mmCIF file of N, CA, C and O in Angstrom:
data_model
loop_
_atom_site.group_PDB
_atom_site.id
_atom_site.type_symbol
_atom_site.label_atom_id
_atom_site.label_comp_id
_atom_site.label_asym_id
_atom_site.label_seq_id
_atom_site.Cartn_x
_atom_site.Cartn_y
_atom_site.Cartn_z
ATOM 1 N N UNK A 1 18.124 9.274 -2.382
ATOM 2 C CA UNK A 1 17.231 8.162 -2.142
ATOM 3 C C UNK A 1 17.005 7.432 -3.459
ATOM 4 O O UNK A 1 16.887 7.994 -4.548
ATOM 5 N N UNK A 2 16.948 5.876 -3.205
ATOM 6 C CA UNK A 2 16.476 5.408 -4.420
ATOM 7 C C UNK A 2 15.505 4.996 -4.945
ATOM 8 O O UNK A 2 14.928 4.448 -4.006
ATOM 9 N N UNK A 3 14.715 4.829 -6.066
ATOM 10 C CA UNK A 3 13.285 4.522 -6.069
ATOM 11 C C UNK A 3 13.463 3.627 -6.807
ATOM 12 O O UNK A 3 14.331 3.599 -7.679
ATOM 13 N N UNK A 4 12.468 2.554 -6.503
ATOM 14 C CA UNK A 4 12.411 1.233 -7.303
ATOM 15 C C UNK A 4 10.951 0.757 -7.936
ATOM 16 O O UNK A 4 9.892 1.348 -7.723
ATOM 17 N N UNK A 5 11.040 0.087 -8.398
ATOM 18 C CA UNK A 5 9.365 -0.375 -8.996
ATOM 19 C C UNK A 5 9.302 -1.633 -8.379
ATOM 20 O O UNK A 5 10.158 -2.476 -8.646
ATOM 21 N N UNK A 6 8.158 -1.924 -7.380
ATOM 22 C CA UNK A 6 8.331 -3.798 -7.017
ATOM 23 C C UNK A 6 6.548 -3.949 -7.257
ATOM 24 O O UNK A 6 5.502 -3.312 -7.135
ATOM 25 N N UNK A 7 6.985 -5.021 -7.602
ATOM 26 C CA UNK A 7 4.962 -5.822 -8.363
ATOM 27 C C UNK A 7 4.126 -5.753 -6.320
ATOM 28 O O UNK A 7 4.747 -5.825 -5.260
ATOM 29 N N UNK A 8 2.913 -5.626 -6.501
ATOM 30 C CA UNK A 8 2.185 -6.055 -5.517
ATOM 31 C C UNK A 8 2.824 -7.538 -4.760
ATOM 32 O O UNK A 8 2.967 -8.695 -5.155
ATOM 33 N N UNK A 9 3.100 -6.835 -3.513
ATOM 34 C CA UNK A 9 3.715 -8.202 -2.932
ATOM 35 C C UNK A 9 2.577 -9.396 -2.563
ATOM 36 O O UNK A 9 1.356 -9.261 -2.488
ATOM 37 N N UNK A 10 3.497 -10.765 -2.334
ATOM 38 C CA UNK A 10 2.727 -11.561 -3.082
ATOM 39 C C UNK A 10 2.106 -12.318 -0.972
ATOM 40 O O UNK A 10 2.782 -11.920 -0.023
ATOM 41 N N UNK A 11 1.300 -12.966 -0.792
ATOM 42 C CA UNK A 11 0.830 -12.605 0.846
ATOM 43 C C UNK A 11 1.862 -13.561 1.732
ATOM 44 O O UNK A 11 1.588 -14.490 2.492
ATOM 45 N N UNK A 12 3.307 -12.929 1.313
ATOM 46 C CA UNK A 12 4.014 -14.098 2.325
ATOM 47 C C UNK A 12 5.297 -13.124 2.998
ATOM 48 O O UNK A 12 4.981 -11.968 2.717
ATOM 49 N N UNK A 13 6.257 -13.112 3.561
ATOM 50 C CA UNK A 13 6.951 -12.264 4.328
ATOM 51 C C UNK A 13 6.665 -12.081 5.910
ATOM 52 O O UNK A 13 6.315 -12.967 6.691
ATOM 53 N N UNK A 14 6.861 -10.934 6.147
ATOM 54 C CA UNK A 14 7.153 -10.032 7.184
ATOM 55 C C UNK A 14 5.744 -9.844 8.005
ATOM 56 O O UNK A 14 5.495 -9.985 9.202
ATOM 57 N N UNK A 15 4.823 -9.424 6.760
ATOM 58 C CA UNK A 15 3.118 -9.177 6.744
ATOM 59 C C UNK A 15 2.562 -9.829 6.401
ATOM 60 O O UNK A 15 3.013 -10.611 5.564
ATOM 61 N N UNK A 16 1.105 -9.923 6.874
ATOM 62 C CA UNK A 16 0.328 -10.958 5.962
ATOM 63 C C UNK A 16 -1.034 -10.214 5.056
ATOM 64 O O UNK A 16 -1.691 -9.320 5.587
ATOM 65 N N UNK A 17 -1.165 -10.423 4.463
ATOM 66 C CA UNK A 17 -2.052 -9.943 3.182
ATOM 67 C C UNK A 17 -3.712 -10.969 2.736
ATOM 68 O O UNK A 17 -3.843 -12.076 2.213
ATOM 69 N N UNK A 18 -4.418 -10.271 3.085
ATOM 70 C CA UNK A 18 -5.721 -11.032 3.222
ATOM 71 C C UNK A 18 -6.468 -10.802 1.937
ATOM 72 O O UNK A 18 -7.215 -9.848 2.157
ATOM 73 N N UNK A 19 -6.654 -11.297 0.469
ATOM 74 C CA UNK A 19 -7.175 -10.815 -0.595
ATOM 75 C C UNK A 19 -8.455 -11.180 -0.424
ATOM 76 O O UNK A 19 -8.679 -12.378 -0.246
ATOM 77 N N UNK A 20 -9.457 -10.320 -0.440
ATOM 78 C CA UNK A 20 -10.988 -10.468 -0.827
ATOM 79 C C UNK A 20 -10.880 -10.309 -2.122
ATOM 80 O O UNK A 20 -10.689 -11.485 -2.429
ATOM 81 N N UNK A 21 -10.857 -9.669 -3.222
ATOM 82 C CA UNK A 21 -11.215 -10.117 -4.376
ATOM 83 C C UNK A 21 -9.791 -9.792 -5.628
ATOM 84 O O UNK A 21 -9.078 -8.795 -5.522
ATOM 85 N N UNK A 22 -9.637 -10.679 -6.575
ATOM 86 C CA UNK A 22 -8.742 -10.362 -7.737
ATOM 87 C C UNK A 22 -9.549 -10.379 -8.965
ATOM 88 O O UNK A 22 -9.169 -11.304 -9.683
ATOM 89 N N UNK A 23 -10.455 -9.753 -9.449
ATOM 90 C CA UNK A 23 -11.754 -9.782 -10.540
ATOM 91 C C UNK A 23 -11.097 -8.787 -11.449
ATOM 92 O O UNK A 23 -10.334 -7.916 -11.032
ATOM 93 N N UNK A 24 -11.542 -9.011 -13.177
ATOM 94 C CA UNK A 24 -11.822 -7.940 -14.161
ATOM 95 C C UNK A 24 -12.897 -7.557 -14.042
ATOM 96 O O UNK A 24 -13.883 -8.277 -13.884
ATOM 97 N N UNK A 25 -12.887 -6.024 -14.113
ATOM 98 C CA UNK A 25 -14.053 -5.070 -14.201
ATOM 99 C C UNK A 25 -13.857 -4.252 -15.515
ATOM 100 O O UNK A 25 -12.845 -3.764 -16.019
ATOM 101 N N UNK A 26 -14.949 -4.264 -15.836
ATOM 102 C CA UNK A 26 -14.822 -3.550 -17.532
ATOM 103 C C UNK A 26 -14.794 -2.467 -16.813
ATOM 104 O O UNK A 26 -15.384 -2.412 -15.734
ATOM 105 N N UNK A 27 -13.719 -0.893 -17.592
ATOM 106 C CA UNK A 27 -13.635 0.168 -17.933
ATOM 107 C C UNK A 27 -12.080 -0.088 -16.456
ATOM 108 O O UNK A 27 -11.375 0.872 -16.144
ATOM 109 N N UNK A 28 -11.962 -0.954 -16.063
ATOM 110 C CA UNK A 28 -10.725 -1.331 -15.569
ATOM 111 C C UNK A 28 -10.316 -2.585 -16.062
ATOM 112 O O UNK A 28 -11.176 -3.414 -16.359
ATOM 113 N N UNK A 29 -8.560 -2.951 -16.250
ATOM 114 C CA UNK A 29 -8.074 -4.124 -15.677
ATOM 115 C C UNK A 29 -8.501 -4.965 -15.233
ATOM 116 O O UNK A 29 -8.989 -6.011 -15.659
ATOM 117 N N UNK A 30 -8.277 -4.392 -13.966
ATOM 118 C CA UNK A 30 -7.585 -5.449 -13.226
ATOM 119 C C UNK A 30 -8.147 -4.232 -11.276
ATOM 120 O O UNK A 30 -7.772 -3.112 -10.931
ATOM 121 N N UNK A 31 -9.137 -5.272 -10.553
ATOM 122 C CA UNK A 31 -9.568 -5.040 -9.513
ATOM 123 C C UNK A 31 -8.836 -5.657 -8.622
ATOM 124 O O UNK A 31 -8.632 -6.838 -8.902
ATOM 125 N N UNK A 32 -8.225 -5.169 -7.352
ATOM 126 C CA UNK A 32 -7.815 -5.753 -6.088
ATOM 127 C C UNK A 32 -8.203 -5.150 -4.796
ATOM 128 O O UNK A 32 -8.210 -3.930 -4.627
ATOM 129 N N UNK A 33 -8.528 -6.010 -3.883
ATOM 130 C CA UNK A 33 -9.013 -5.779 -2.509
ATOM 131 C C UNK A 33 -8.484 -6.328 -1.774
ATOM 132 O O UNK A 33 -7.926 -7.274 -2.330
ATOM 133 N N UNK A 34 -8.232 -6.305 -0.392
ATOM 134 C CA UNK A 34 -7.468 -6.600 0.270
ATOM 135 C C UNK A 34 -7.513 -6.045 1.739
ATOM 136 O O UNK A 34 -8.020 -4.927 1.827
ATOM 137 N N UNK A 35 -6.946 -6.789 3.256
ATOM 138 C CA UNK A 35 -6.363 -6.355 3.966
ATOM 139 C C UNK A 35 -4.986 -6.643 4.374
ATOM 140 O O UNK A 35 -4.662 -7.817 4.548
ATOM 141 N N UNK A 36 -4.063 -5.609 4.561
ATOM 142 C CA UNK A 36 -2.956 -6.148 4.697
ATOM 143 C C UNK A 36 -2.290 -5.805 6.511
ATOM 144 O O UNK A 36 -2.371 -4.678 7.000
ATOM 145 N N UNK A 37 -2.049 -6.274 6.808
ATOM 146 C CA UNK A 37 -1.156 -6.156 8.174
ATOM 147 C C UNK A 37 0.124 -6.156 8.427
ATOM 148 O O UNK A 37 0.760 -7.072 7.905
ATOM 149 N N UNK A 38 0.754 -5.326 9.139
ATOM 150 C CA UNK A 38 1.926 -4.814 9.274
ATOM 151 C C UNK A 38 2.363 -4.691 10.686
ATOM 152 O O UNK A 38 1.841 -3.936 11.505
ATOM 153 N N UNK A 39 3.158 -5.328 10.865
ATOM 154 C CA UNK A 39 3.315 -5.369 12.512
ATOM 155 C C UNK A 39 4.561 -3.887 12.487
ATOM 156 O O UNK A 39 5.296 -3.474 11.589
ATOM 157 N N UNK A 40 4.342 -3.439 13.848
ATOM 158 C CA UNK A 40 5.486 -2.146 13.998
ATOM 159 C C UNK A 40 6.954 -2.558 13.881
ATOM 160 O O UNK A 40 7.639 -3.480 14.326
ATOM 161 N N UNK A 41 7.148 -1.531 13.124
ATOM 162 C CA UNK A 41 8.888 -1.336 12.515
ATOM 163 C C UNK A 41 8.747 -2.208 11.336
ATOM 164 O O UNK A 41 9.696 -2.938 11.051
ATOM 165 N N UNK A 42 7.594 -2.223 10.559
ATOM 166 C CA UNK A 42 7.707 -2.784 8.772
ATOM 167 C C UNK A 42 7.648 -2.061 8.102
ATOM 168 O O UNK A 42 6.861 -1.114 8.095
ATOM 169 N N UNK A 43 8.816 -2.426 7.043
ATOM 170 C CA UNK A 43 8.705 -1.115 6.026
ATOM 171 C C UNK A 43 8.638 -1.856 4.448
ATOM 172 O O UNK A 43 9.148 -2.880 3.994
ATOM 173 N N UNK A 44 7.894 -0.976 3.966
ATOM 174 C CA UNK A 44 7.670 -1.410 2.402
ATOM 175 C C UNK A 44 7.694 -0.283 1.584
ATOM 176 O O UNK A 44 7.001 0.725 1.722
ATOM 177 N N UNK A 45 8.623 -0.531 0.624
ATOM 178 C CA UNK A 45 9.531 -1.961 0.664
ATOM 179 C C UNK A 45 10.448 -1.569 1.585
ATOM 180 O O UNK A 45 10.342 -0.563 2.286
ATOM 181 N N UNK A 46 11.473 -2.453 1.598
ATOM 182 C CA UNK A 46 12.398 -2.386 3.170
ATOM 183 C C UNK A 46 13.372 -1.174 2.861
ATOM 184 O O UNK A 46 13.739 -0.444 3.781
ATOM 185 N N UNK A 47 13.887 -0.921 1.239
ATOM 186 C CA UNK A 47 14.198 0.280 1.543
ATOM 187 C C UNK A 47 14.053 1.215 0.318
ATOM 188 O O UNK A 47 13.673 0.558 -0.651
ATOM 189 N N UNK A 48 14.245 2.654 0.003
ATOM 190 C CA UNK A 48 13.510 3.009 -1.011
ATOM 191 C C UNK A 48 12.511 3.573 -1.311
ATOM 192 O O UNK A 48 12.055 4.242 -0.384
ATOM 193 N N UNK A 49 11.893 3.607 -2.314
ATOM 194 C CA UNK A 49 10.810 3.716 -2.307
ATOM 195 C C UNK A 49 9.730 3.042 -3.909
ATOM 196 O O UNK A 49 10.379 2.821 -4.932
ATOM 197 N N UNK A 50 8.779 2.888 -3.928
ATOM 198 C CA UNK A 50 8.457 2.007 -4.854
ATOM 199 C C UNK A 50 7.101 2.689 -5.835
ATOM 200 O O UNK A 50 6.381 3.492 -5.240
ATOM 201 N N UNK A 51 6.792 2.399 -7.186
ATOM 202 C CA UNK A 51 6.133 2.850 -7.917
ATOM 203 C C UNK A 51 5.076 1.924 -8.160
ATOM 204 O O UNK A 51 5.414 0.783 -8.472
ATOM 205 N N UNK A 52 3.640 2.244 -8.062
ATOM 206 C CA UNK A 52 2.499 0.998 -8.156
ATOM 207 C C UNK A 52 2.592 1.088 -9.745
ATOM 208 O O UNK A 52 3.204 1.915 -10.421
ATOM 209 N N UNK A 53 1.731 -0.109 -10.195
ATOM 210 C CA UNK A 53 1.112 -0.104 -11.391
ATOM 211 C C UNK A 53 -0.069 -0.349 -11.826
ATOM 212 O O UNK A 53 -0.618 -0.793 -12.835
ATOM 213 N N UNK A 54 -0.425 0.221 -10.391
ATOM 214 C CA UNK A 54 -2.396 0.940 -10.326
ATOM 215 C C UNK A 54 -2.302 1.675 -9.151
ATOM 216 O O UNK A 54 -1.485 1.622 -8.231
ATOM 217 N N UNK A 55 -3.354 2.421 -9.354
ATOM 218 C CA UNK A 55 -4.185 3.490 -8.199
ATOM 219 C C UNK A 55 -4.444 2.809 -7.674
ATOM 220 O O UNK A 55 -5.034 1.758 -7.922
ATOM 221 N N UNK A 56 -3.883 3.441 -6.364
ATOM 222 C CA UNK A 56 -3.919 2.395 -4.835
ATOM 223 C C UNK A 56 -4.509 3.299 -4.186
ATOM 224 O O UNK A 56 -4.061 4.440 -4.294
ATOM 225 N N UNK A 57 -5.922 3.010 -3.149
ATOM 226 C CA UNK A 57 -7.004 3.166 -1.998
ATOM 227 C C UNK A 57 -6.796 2.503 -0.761
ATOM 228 O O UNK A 57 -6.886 1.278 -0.680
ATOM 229 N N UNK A 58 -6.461 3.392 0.425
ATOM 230 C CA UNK A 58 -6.435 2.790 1.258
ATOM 231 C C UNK A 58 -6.703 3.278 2.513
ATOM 232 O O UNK A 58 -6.088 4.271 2.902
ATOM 233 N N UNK A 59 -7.748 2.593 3.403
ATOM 234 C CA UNK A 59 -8.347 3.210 4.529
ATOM 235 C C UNK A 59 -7.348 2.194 5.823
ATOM 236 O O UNK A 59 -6.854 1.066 5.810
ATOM 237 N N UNK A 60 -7.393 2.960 6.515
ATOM 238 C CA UNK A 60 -6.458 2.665 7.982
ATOM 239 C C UNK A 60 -7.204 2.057 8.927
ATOM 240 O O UNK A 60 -7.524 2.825 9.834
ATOM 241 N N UNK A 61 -7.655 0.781 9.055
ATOM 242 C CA UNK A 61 -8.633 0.073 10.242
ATOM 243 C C UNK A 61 -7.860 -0.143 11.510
ATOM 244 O O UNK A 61 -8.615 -0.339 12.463
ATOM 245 N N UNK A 62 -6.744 -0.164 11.775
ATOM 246 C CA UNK A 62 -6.155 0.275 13.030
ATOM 247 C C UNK A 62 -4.746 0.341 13.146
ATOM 248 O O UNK A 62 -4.239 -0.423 12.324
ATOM 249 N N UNK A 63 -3.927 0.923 13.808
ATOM 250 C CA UNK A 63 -2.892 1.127 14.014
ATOM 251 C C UNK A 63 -2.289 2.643 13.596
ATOM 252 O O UNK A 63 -2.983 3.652 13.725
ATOM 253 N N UNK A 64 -1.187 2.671 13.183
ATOM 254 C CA UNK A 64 -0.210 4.577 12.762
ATOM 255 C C UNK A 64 0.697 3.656 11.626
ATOM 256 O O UNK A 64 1.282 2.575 11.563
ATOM 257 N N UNK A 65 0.453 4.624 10.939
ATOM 258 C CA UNK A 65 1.589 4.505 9.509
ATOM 259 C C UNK A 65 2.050 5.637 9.534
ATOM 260 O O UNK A 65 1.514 6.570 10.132
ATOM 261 N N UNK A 66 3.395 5.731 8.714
ATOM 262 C CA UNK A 66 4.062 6.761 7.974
ATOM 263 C C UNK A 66 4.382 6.689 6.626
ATOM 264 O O UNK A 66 5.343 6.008 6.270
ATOM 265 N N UNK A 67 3.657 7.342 5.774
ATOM 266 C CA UNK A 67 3.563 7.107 4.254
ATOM 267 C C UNK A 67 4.675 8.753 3.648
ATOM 268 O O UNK A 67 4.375 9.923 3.880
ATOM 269 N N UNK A 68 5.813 8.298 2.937
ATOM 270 C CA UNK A 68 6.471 9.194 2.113
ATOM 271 C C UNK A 68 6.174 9.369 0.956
ATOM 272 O O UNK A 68 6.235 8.386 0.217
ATOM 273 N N UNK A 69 5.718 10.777 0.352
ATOM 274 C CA UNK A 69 5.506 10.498 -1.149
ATOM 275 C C UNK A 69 6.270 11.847 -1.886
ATOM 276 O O UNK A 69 6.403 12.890 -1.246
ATOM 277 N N UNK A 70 6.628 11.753 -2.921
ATOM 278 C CA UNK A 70 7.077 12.768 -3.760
ATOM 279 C C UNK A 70 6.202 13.611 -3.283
ATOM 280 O O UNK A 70 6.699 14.719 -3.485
ATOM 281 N N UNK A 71 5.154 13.743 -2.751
ATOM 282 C CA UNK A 71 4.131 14.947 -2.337
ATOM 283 C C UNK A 71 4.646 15.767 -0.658
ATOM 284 O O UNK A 71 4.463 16.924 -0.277
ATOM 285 N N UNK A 72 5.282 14.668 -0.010
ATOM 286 C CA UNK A 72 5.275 15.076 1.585
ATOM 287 C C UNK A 72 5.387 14.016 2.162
ATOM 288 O O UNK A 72 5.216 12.928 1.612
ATOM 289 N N UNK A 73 5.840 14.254 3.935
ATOM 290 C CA UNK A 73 5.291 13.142 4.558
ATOM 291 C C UNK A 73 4.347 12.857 5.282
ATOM 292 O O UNK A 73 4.317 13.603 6.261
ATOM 293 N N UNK A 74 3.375 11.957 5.261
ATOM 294 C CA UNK A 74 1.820 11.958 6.213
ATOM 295 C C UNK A 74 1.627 10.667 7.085
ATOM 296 O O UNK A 74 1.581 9.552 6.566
ATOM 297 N N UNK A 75 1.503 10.904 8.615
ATOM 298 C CA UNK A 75 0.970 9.918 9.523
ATOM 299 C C UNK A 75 -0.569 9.426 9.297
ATOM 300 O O UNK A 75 -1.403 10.323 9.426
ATOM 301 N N UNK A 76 -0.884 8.598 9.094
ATOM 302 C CA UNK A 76 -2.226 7.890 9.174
ATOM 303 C C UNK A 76 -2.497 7.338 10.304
ATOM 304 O O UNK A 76 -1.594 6.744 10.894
ATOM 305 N N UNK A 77 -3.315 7.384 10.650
ATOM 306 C CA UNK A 77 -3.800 6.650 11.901
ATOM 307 C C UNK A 77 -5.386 6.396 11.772
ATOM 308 O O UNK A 77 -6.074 7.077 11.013
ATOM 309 N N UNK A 78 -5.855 5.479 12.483
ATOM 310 C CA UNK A 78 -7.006 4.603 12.563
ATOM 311 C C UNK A 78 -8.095 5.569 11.995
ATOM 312 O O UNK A 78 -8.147 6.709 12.458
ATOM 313 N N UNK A 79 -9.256 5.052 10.701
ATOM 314 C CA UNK A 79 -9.900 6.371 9.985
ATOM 315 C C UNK A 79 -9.772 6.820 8.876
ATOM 316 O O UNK A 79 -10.565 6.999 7.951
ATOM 317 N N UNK A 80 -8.243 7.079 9.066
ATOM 318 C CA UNK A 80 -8.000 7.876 7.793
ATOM 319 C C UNK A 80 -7.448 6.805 6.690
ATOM 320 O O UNK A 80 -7.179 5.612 6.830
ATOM 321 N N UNK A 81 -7.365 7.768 5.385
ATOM 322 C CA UNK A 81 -7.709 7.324 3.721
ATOM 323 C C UNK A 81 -6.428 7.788 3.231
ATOM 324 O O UNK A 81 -5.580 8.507 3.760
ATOM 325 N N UNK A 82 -6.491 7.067 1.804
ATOM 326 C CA UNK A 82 -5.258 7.690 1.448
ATOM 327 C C UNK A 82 -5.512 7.129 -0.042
ATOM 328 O O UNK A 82 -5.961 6.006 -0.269
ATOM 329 N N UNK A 83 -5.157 8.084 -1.032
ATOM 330 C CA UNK A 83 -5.341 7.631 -2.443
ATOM 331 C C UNK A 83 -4.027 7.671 -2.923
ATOM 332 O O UNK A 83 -3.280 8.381 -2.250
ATOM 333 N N UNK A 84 -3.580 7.170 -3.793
ATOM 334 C CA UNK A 84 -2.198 6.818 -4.156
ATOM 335 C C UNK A 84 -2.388 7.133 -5.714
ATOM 336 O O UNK A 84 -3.420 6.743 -6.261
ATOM 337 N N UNK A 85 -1.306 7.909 -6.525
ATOM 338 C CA UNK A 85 -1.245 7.942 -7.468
ATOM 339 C C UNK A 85 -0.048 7.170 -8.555
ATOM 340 O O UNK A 85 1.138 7.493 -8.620
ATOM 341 N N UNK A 86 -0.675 6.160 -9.299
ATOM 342 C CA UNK A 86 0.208 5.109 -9.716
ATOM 343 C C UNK A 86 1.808 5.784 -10.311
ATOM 344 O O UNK A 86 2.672 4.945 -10.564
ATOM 345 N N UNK A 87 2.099 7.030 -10.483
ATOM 346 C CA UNK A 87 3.094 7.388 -11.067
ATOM 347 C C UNK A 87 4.271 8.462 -9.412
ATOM 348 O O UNK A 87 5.297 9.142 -9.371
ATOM 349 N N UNK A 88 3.442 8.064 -8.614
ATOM 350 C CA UNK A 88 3.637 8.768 -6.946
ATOM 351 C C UNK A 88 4.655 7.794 -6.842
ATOM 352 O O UNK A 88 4.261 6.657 -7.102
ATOM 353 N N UNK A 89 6.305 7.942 -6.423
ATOM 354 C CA UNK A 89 7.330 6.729 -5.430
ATOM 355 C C UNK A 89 6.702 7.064 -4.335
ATOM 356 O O UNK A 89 6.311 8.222 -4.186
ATOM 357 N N UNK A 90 6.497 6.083 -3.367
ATOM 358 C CA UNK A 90 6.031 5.912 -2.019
ATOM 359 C C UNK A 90 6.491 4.678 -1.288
ATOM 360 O O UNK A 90 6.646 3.507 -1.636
ATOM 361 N N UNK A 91 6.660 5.348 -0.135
ATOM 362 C CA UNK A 91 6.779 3.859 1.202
ATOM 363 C C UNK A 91 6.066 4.037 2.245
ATOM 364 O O UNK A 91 5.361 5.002 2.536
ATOM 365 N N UNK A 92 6.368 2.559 3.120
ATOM 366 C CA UNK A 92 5.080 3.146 4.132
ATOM 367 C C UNK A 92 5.777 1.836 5.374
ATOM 368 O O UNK A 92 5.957 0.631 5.194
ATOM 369 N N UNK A 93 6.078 2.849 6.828
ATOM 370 C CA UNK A 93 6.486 2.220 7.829
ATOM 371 C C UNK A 93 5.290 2.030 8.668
ATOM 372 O O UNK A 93 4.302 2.734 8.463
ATOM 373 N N UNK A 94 5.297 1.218 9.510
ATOM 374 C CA UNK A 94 4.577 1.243 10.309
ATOM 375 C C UNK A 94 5.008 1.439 11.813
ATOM 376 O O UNK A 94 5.654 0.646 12.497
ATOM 377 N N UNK A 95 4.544 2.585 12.152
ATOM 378 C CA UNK A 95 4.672 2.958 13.576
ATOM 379 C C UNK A 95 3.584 2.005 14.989
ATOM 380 O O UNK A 95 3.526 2.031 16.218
ATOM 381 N N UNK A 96 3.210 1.605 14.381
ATOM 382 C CA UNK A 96 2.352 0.600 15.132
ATOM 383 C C UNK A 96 2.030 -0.499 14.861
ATOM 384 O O UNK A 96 1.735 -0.360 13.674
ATOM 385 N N UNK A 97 1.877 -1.445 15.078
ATOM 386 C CA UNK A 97 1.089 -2.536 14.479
ATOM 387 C C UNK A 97 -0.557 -2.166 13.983
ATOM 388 O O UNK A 97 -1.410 -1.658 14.711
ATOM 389 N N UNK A 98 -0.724 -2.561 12.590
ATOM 390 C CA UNK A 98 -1.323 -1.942 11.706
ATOM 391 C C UNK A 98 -2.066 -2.595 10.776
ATOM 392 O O UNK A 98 -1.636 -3.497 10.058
ATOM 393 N N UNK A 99 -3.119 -2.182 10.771
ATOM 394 C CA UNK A 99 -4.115 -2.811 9.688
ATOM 395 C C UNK A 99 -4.974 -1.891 8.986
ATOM 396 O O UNK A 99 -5.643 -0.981 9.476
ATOM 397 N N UNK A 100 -4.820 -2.423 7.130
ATOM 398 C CA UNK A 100 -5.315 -1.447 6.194
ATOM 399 C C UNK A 100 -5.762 -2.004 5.465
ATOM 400 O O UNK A 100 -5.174 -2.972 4.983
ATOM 401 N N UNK A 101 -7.055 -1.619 5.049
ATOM 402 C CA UNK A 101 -7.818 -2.379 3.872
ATOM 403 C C UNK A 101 -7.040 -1.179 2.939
ATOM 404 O O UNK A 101 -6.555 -0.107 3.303
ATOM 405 N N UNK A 102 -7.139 -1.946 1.272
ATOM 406 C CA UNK A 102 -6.841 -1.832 0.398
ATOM 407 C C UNK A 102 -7.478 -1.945 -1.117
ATOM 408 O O UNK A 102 -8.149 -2.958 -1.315
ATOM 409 N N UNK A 103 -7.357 -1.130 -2.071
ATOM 410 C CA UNK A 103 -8.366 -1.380 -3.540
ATOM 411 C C UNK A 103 -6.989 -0.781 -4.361
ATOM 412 O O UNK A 103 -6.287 0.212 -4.167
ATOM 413 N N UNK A 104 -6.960 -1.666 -5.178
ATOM 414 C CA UNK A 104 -5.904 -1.473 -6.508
ATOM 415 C C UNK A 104 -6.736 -1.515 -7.572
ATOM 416 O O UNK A 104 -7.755 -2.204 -7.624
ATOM 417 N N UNK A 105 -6.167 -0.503 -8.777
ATOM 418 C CA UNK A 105 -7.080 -0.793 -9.612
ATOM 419 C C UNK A 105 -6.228 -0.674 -11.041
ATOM 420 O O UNK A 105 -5.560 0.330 -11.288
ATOM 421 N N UNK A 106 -6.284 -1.344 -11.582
ATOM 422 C CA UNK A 106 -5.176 -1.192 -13.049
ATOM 423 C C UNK A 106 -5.958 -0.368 -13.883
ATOM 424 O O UNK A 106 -7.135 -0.578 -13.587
ATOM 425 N N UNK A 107 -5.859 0.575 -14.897
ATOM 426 C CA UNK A 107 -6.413 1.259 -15.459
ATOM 427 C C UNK A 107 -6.240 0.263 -16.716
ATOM 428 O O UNK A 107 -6.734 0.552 -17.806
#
C-alpha cells in the first residue's frame, strides 16, 4: 500500500466541506472546524492513504465510515469519535452517506 501526504482538502470535489472556523489560538497554530459530508462509496483520499499535519477530532453526526490506520481497522457510525494522530497514515470510506464534524489543530 502506498501512503501519501495531501494538505486538508480544499471544500470542492466529490464532498462538500462546511468550515465554521479557521482562527489562531495561542499555545496552537492553527484551529479548524468543520463539517464535512461524504456521500457513500467516497474515499479519502481516493487511494492510499494520507498523513495530516495536525491532530484531527472527529465526531460522526450521521451515517457509517470505515477509517484504516496503521493502528487497525474501525467502523464509525452515528455517535462515535475518533482522534487522529498527526504522524497516523489513514483513510476513510464511506459506507453510507455521511456526516462528520471535525477540529484540526496544528501544534
Amino acid at each position: 500500500m502506498t501512503t501519501r501526504t495531501y494538505p486538508t482538502p480544499p471544500p470542492t470535489g466529490a464532498y462538500e466541506i462546511t468550515m465554521f472556523a479557521d482562527m489562531k489560538v495561542e499555545a496552537v497554530t492553527e484551529l479548524k472546524l468543520g463539517i464535512v459530508h461524504f456521500p457513500k462509496g467516497q474515499r479519502s483520499p481516493p487511494e492510499g492513504r494520507r498523513i495530516s499535519a495536525h491532530v484531527e477530532a472527529a465526531y460522526v453526526i450521521s451515517g457509517q465510515l470505515r477509517v484504516e490506520t496503521d493502528s487497525g481497522v474501525f467502523v464509525l457510525a452515528a455517535g462515535d469519535s475518533l482522534l487522529g494522530n498527526p504522524s497516523e497514515a489513514h483513510s476513510t470510506l464511506a459506507l453510507a452517506d455521511s456526516s462528520v464534524f471535525f477540529m484540526g489543530l496544528d501544534p
